[in-house]
Amino acid sequence: MSESATYLVDGKALLADQCRTLFAGMALLDRHTKVLDRIEGHTVIDIGCYTGLFVCEASRRFPDKTVIGVDYFEDNIRMAHLLYPDMRDRFRRMSIYRLEIADASVDCITLQEVLEHLEGPALAIKEVNRVLKPGGALVISVPNPFYAWRIATFIWFEIGNSLRRWHGRRPNLGVEVLSENVEWDRHIYAWTPQTLLTLLTVNGFEYVDHCYENAMRYSVARWFLAVLPFLGPTQILKVRKVVAAARLV
């Protein structure tokens, strides 16, 4: 692989050495650890694997499992190959809407920080259902719309909009486009715990467990989320396939 090749990371073109420096020694987040604690079975597919960190750690922690990372964005797969050359065969490019995986062949799927980016989340969940075995597990993490900081920011933002209206100025709602030159890097859905479970329930899954990310840098924030964990930044939900999802024609 050429050292002069570039990789799109957060909308910026980085060289190979820059990617290694940026991601070398990066530790798992609390949400990653909580997803790891909930995976099961022999075959695990991490959809939306990004740099491959989770796949690498899951493979290290569970050497008896076959852990595969898939991502439709070519630069993410290239970056995973760059960072983990000894695991190249573990990373494959494919779309969540058309997984190149046999029906009912996977024990567990993880879907981390993906569903909020998708234009067709129900179609994606139907495809995940197709490849999971009966009784197979799906572990999802998505941003929590009830995150305390997000609520506070929203209130402050709308107070500002009220003042703009008061002074005859145009209010500004804002968007969540994270990288303008990366098609997938934006948030177009905000899933509450109830709407997320509804999406899964109507597509053949049943509830198993849920929790929230709450390991924060500052002690005050850690104390706050120890008391009110459901106000953490990320929600993690585990469900189990009970029936095949109805396919749209």
mmCIF file of C-alpha atoms in Angstrom:
data_model
loop_
_atom_site.group_PDB
_atom_site.id
_atom_site.type_symbol
_atom_site.label_atom_id
_atom_site.label_comp_id
_atom_site.label_asym_id
_atom_site.label_seq_id
_atom_site.Cartn_x
_atom_site.Cartn_y
_atom_site.Cartn_z
ATOM 1 C CA MET A 1 0.000 0.000 0.000
ATOM 2 C CA SER A 2 1.468 3.331 -1.070
ATOM 3 C CA GLU A 3 2.570 5.677 1.717
ATOM 4 C CA SER A 4 1.513 8.604 -0.497
ATOM 5 C CA ALA A 5 -2.091 7.376 -0.630
ATOM 6 C CA THR A 6 -4.658 9.504 1.181
ATOM 7 C CA TYR A 7 -7.648 8.550 3.337
ATOM 8 C CA LEU A 8 -10.729 10.666 4.043
ATOM 9 C CA VAL A 9 -11.065 11.109 7.808
ATOM 10 C CA ASP A 10 -13.696 13.560 9.060
ATOM 11 C CA GLY A 11 -13.691 15.121 5.618
ATOM 12 C CA LYS A 12 -9.902 15.657 5.509
ATOM 13 C CA ALA A 13 -7.474 13.792 3.250
ATOM 14 C CA LEU A 14 -4.781 12.279 5.480
ATOM 15 C CA LEU A 15 -1.610 10.429 4.513
ATOM 16 C CA ALA A 16 -0.870 6.935 5.807
ATOM 17 C CA ASP A 17 1.516 8.155 8.527
ATOM 18 C CA GLN A 18 -1.019 10.759 9.642
ATOM 19 C CA CYS A 19 -3.661 8.037 10.006
ATOM 20 C CA ARG A 20 -1.304 5.852 12.011
ATOM 21 C CA THR A 21 -0.433 8.759 14.299
ATOM 22 C CA LEU A 22 -4.065 9.754 14.739
ATOM 23 C CA PHE A 23 -5.359 6.265 15.540
ATOM 24 C CA ALA A 24 -2.308 4.570 17.105
ATOM 25 C CA GLY A 25 -3.003 3.538 20.659
ATOM 26 C CA MET A 26 -6.581 4.783 20.542
ATOM 27 C CA ALA A 27 -8.537 3.218 23.378
ATOM 28 C CA LEU A 28 -12.050 1.871 23.214
ATOM 29 C CA LEU A 29 -14.790 4.202 24.397
ATOM 30 C CA ASP A 30 -17.190 3.217 27.159
ATOM 31 C CA ARG A 31 -19.886 2.492 24.549
ATOM 32 C CA HIS A 32 -17.522 0.119 22.710
ATOM 33 C CA THR A 33 -16.836 -1.770 25.931
ATOM 34 C CA LYS A 34 -20.528 -2.103 26.704
ATOM 35 C CA VAL A 35 -21.191 -3.433 23.205
ATOM 36 C CA LEU A 36 -18.294 -5.893 23.621
ATOM 37 C CA ASP A 37 -19.837 -7.142 26.858
ATOM 38 C CA ARG A 38 -23.054 -7.967 24.976
ATOM 39 C CA ILE A 39 -21.814 -9.850 21.916
ATOM 40 C CA GLU A 40 -22.359 -13.600 21.766
ATOM 41 C CA GLY A 41 -22.071 -16.628 19.509
ATOM 42 C CA HIS A 42 -19.290 -17.742 17.186
ATOM 43 C CA THR A 43 -19.754 -15.426 14.181
ATOM 44 C CA VAL A 44 -19.874 -11.671 14.825
ATOM 45 C CA ILE A 45 -20.256 -9.002 12.132
ATOM 46 C CA ASP A 46 -19.515 -5.356 12.976
ATOM 47 C CA ILE A 47 -21.388 -3.277 10.383
ATOM 48 C CA GLY A 48 -19.938 0.186 9.907
ATOM 49 C CA CYS A 49 -16.539 -0.865 11.236
ATOM 50 C CA TYR A 50 -14.802 2.474 10.460
ATOM 51 C CA THR A 51 -11.073 2.082 11.334
ATOM 52 C CA GLY A 52 -11.454 -1.504 12.567
ATOM 53 C CA LEU A 53 -10.586 -0.805 16.215
ATOM 54 C CA PHE A 54 -13.621 -2.653 17.576
ATOM 55 C CA VAL A 55 -13.006 -5.679 15.332
ATOM 56 C CA CYS A 56 -9.370 -5.815 16.455
ATOM 57 C CA GLU A 57 -10.266 -5.649 20.148
ATOM 58 C CA ALA A 58 -13.123 -8.156 19.853
ATOM 59 C CA SER A 59 -10.807 -10.578 18.024
ATOM 60 C CA ARG A 60 -8.172 -10.173 20.734
ATOM 61 C CA ARG A 61 -10.641 -10.593 23.579
ATOM 62 C CA PHE A 62 -12.532 -13.497 21.980
ATOM 63 C CA PRO A 63 -10.001 -15.486 19.905
ATOM 64 C CA ASP A 64 -12.499 -18.331 19.517
ATOM 65 C CA LYS A 65 -14.947 -16.077 17.656
ATOM 66 C CA THR A 66 -14.888 -15.119 13.980
ATOM 67 C CA VAL A 67 -15.225 -11.331 13.991
ATOM 68 C CA ILE A 68 -15.657 -9.539 10.652
ATOM 69 C CA GLY A 69 -15.886 -5.795 9.986
ATOM 70 C CA VAL A 70 -17.826 -4.427 7.018
ATOM 71 C CA ASP A 71 -18.240 -0.859 5.771
ATOM 72 C CA TYR A 72 -19.571 0.536 2.512
ATOM 73 C CA PHE A 73 -17.204 3.557 2.511
ATOM 74 C CA GLU A 74 -14.084 2.432 0.663
ATOM 75 C CA ASP A 75 -11.706 4.743 2.561
ATOM 76 C CA ASN A 76 -12.761 3.174 5.874
ATOM 77 C CA ILE A 77 -11.909 -0.322 4.626
ATOM 78 C CA ARG A 78 -8.600 0.929 3.207
ATOM 79 C CA MET A 79 -7.804 2.540 6.545
ATOM 80 C CA ALA A 80 -8.615 -0.666 8.445
ATOM 81 C CA HIS A 81 -6.255 -2.532 6.096
ATOM 82 C CA LEU A 82 -3.592 0.100 6.753
ATOM 83 C CA LEU A 83 -3.909 0.033 10.538
ATOM 84 C CA TYR A 84 -4.337 -3.740 10.922
ATOM 85 C CA PRO A 85 -2.433 -5.347 8.022
ATOM 86 C CA ASP A 86 -2.372 -8.753 9.724
ATOM 87 C CA MET A 87 -6.189 -8.743 9.765
ATOM 88 C CA ARG A 88 -6.853 -7.672 6.177
ATOM 89 C CA ASP A 89 -9.135 -10.634 5.527
ATOM 90 C CA ARG A 90 -11.380 -9.507 8.416
ATOM 91 C CA PHE A 91 -12.463 -6.282 6.674
ATOM 92 C CA ARG A 92 -14.800 -6.282 3.694
ATOM 93 C CA ARG A 93 -16.579 -3.595 1.745
ATOM 94 C CA MET A 94 -20.344 -4.031 1.415
ATOM 95 C CA SER A 95 -23.570 -2.121 1.872
ATOM 96 C CA ILE A 96 -25.866 -2.671 4.839
ATOM 97 C CA TYR A 97 -28.743 -2.677 2.355
ATOM 98 C CA ARG A 98 -27.262 -5.621 0.439
ATOM 99 C CA LEU A 99 -25.021 -7.716 2.675
ATOM 100 C CA GLU A 100 -23.063 -10.369 0.805
ATOM 101 C CA ILE A 101 -23.817 -12.870 3.560
ATOM 102 C CA ALA A 102 -25.990 -15.984 3.443
ATOM 103 C CA ASP A 103 -29.437 -16.067 5.019
ATOM 104 C CA ALA A 104 -29.562 -17.022 8.719
ATOM 105 C CA SER A 105 -25.794 -17.549 8.970
ATOM 106 C CA VAL A 106 -24.603 -15.027 11.600
ATOM 107 C CA ASP A 107 -24.812 -15.349 15.392
ATOM 108 C CA CYS A 108 -24.404 -11.689 16.327
ATOM 109 C CA ILE A 109 -24.324 -8.296 14.589
ATOM 110 C CA THR A 110 -23.145 -5.007 16.042
ATOM 111 C CA LEU A 111 -24.333 -1.716 14.583
ATOM 112 C CA GLN A 112 -22.480 1.127 16.268
ATOM 113 C CA GLU A 113 -23.182 4.799 15.499
ATOM 114 C CA VAL A 114 -24.611 3.850 12.104
ATOM 115 C CA LEU A 115 -28.404 3.949 12.215
ATOM 116 C CA GLU A 116 -28.597 7.717 12.706
ATOM 117 C CA HIS A 117 -26.750 8.209 9.388
ATOM 118 C CA LEU A 118 -28.939 5.975 7.206
ATOM 119 C CA GLU A 119 -31.633 7.197 4.826
ATOM 120 C CA GLY A 120 -33.329 3.789 4.924
ATOM 121 C CA PRO A 121 -33.010 2.474 8.504
ATOM 122 C CA ALA A 122 -35.970 0.067 8.242
ATOM 123 C CA LEU A 123 -34.537 -1.486 5.058
ATOM 124 C CA ALA A 124 -31.183 -1.869 6.806
ATOM 125 C CA ILE A 125 -32.754 -3.605 9.821
ATOM 126 C CA LYS A 126 -34.658 -5.991 7.521
ATOM 127 C CA GLU A 127 -31.362 -6.933 5.868
ATOM 128 C CA VAL A 128 -29.717 -7.453 9.256
ATOM 129 C CA ASN A 129 -32.635 -9.694 10.224
ATOM 130 C CA ARG A 130 -32.162 -11.728 7.039
ATOM 131 C CA VAL A 131 -28.548 -12.691 7.781
ATOM 132 C CA LEU A 132 -29.014 -13.365 11.514
ATOM 133 C CA LYS A 133 -29.782 -16.867 12.681
ATOM 134 C CA PRO A 134 -33.063 -17.438 14.548
ATOM 135 C CA GLY A 135 -32.277 -16.335 18.090
ATOM 136 C CA GLY A 136 -29.301 -14.292 16.877
ATOM 137 C CA ALA A 137 -28.370 -11.097 18.705
ATOM 138 C CA LEU A 138 -28.223 -7.521 17.428
ATOM 139 C CA VAL A 139 -26.430 -4.886 19.522
ATOM 140 C CA ILE A 140 -26.979 -1.265 18.490
ATOM 141 C CA SER A 141 -25.497 1.971 19.765
ATOM 142 C CA VAL A 142 -26.838 5.378 18.695
ATOM 143 C CA PRO A 143 -26.583 8.924 20.076
ATOM 144 C CA ASN A 144 -28.999 9.566 22.918
ATOM 145 C CA PRO A 145 -31.323 12.512 22.078
ATOM 146 C CA PHE A 146 -31.907 12.901 25.823
ATOM 147 C CA TYR A 147 -28.198 13.431 26.522
ATOM 148 C CA ALA A 148 -28.050 16.174 29.177
ATOM 149 C CA TRP A 149 -25.563 18.303 27.228
ATOM 150 C CA ARG A 150 -27.618 17.994 24.032
ATOM 151 C CA ILE A 151 -30.767 19.102 25.863
ATOM 152 C CA ALA A 152 -28.950 22.049 27.449
ATOM 153 C CA THR A 153 -27.470 23.059 24.086
ATOM 154 C CA PHE A 154 -30.882 22.858 22.424
ATOM 155 C CA ILE A 155 -32.474 25.060 25.096
ATOM 156 C CA TRP A 156 -29.661 27.634 24.849
ATOM 157 C CA PHE A 157 -29.870 27.609 21.044
ATOM 158 C CA GLU A 158 -33.633 28.163 21.052
ATOM 159 C CA ILE A 159 -33.348 30.966 23.619
ATOM 160 C CA GLY A 160 -31.008 32.623 21.137
ATOM 161 C CA ASN A 161 -33.554 32.096 18.352
ATOM 162 C CA SER A 162 -36.266 33.684 20.485
ATOM 163 C CA LEU A 163 -34.054 36.729 20.952
ATOM 164 C CA ARG A 164 -33.402 36.875 17.197
ATOM 165 C CA ARG A 165 -37.138 36.881 16.517
ATOM 166 C CA TRP A 166 -37.631 39.550 19.169
ATOM 167 C CA HIS A 167 -35.138 41.770 17.354
ATOM 168 C CA GLY A 168 -36.641 41.021 13.926
ATOM 169 C CA ARG A 169 -33.775 38.781 12.845
ATOM 170 C CA ARG A 170 -34.078 35.435 11.119
ATOM 171 C CA PRO A 171 -33.700 32.425 13.474
ATOM 172 C CA ASN A 172 -31.259 29.645 12.613
ATOM 173 C CA LEU A 173 -32.170 26.010 13.283
ATOM 174 C CA GLY A 174 -28.857 24.466 12.237
ATOM 175 C CA VAL A 175 -28.035 21.056 10.714
ATOM 176 C CA GLU A 176 -25.866 18.093 11.708
ATOM 177 C CA VAL A 177 -23.730 17.720 8.591
ATOM 178 C CA LEU A 178 -20.409 16.670 10.074
ATOM 179 C CA SER A 179 -18.311 16.492 6.885
ATOM 180 C CA GLU A 180 -19.680 18.180 3.778
ATOM 181 C CA ASN A 181 -17.548 16.128 1.377
ATOM 182 C CA VAL A 182 -18.378 12.727 2.929
ATOM 183 C CA GLU A 183 -21.869 11.593 1.898
ATOM 184 C CA TRP A 184 -22.642 9.486 4.978
ATOM 185 C CA ASP A 185 -21.173 11.808 7.615
ATOM 186 C CA ARG A 186 -24.334 13.488 8.855
ATOM 187 C CA HIS A 187 -27.076 12.732 11.377
ATOM 188 C CA ILE A 188 -30.534 12.529 9.835
ATOM 189 C CA TYR A 189 -32.342 10.523 12.543
ATOM 190 C CA ALA A 190 -32.537 10.923 16.321
ATOM 191 C CA TRP A 191 -33.684 7.689 17.946
ATOM 192 C CA THR A 192 -35.314 7.700 21.355
ATOM 193 C CA PRO A 193 -35.084 4.385 23.231
ATOM 194 C CA GLN A 194 -38.761 3.778 22.472
ATOM 195 C CA THR A 195 -38.684 4.585 18.735
ATOM 196 C CA LEU A 196 -35.518 2.502 18.311
ATOM 197 C CA LEU A 197 -37.109 -0.506 19.993
ATOM 198 C CA THR A 198 -40.271 0.022 17.934
ATOM 199 C CA LEU A 199 -38.252 -0.103 14.698
ATOM 200 C CA LEU A 200 -36.672 -3.366 15.839
ATOM 201 C CA THR A 201 -39.841 -4.937 17.243
ATOM 202 C CA VAL A 202 -41.831 -4.453 14.025
ATOM 203 C CA ASN A 203 -38.944 -6.055 12.125
ATOM 204 C CA GLY A 204 -38.743 -9.333 14.024
ATOM 205 C CA PHE A 205 -36.743 -8.585 17.184
ATOM 206 C CA GLU A 206 -37.466 -8.643 20.908
ATOM 207 C CA TYR A 207 -35.873 -6.673 23.731
ATOM 208 C CA VAL A 208 -32.994 -8.171 25.739
ATOM 209 C CA ASP A 209 -31.155 -5.345 27.483
ATOM 210 C CA HIS A 210 -30.249 -1.662 27.291
ATOM 211 C CA CYS A 211 -27.838 0.756 28.958
ATOM 212 C CA TYR A 212 -26.130 4.101 28.427
ATOM 213 C CA GLU A 213 -22.595 5.382 27.988
ATOM 214 C CA ASN A 214 -21.595 7.235 31.149
ATOM 215 C CA ALA A 215 -17.787 7.147 31.496
ATOM 216 C CA MET A 216 -16.959 10.845 31.221
ATOM 217 C CA ARG A 217 -13.713 12.791 31.539
ATOM 218 C CA TYR A 218 -14.775 15.137 34.330
ATOM 219 C CA SER A 219 -15.659 13.925 37.821
ATOM 220 C CA VAL A 220 -18.782 16.103 38.071
ATOM 221 C CA ALA A 221 -20.122 14.620 34.825
ATOM 222 C CA ARG A 222 -19.281 11.085 36.006
ATOM 223 C CA TRP A 223 -21.122 11.681 39.294
ATOM 224 C CA PHE A 224 -24.104 13.194 37.478
ATOM 225 C CA LEU A 225 -24.417 10.226 35.099
ATOM 226 C CA ALA A 226 -23.891 7.727 37.910
ATOM 227 C CA VAL A 227 -27.095 9.116 39.411
ATOM 228 C CA LEU A 228 -28.943 9.664 36.097
ATOM 229 C CA PRO A 229 -27.328 7.251 33.599
ATOM 230 C CA PHE A 230 -30.161 7.645 31.051
ATOM 231 C CA LEU A 231 -28.901 11.199 30.351
ATOM 232 C CA GLY A 232 -25.616 9.839 28.954
ATOM 233 C CA PRO A 233 -24.404 10.597 25.408
ATOM 234 C CA THR A 234 -25.025 7.190 23.856
ATOM 235 C CA GLN A 235 -27.647 4.474 24.265
ATOM 236 C CA ILE A 236 -26.871 0.780 23.757
ATOM 237 C CA LEU A 237 -29.690 -1.653 23.001
ATOM 238 C CA LYS A 238 -29.496 -5.436 22.641
ATOM 239 C CA VAL A 239 -32.295 -7.352 20.919
ATOM 240 C CA ARG A 240 -32.801 -10.899 19.661
ATOM 241 C CA LYS A 241 -34.268 -12.142 16.382
ATOM 242 C CA VAL A 242 -37.519 -13.986 17.002
ATOM 243 C CA VAL A 243 -39.080 -14.027 13.512
ATOM 244 C CA ALA A 244 -38.029 -13.167 9.971
ATOM 245 C CA ALA A 245 -38.799 -9.576 9.012
ATOM 246 C CA ALA A 246 -41.404 -8.964 6.338
ATOM 247 C CA ARG A 247 -39.681 -8.052 3.067
ATOM 248 C CA LEU A 248 -40.905 -5.099 1.045
ATOM 249 C CA VAL A 249 -41.782 -5.824 -2.599
#
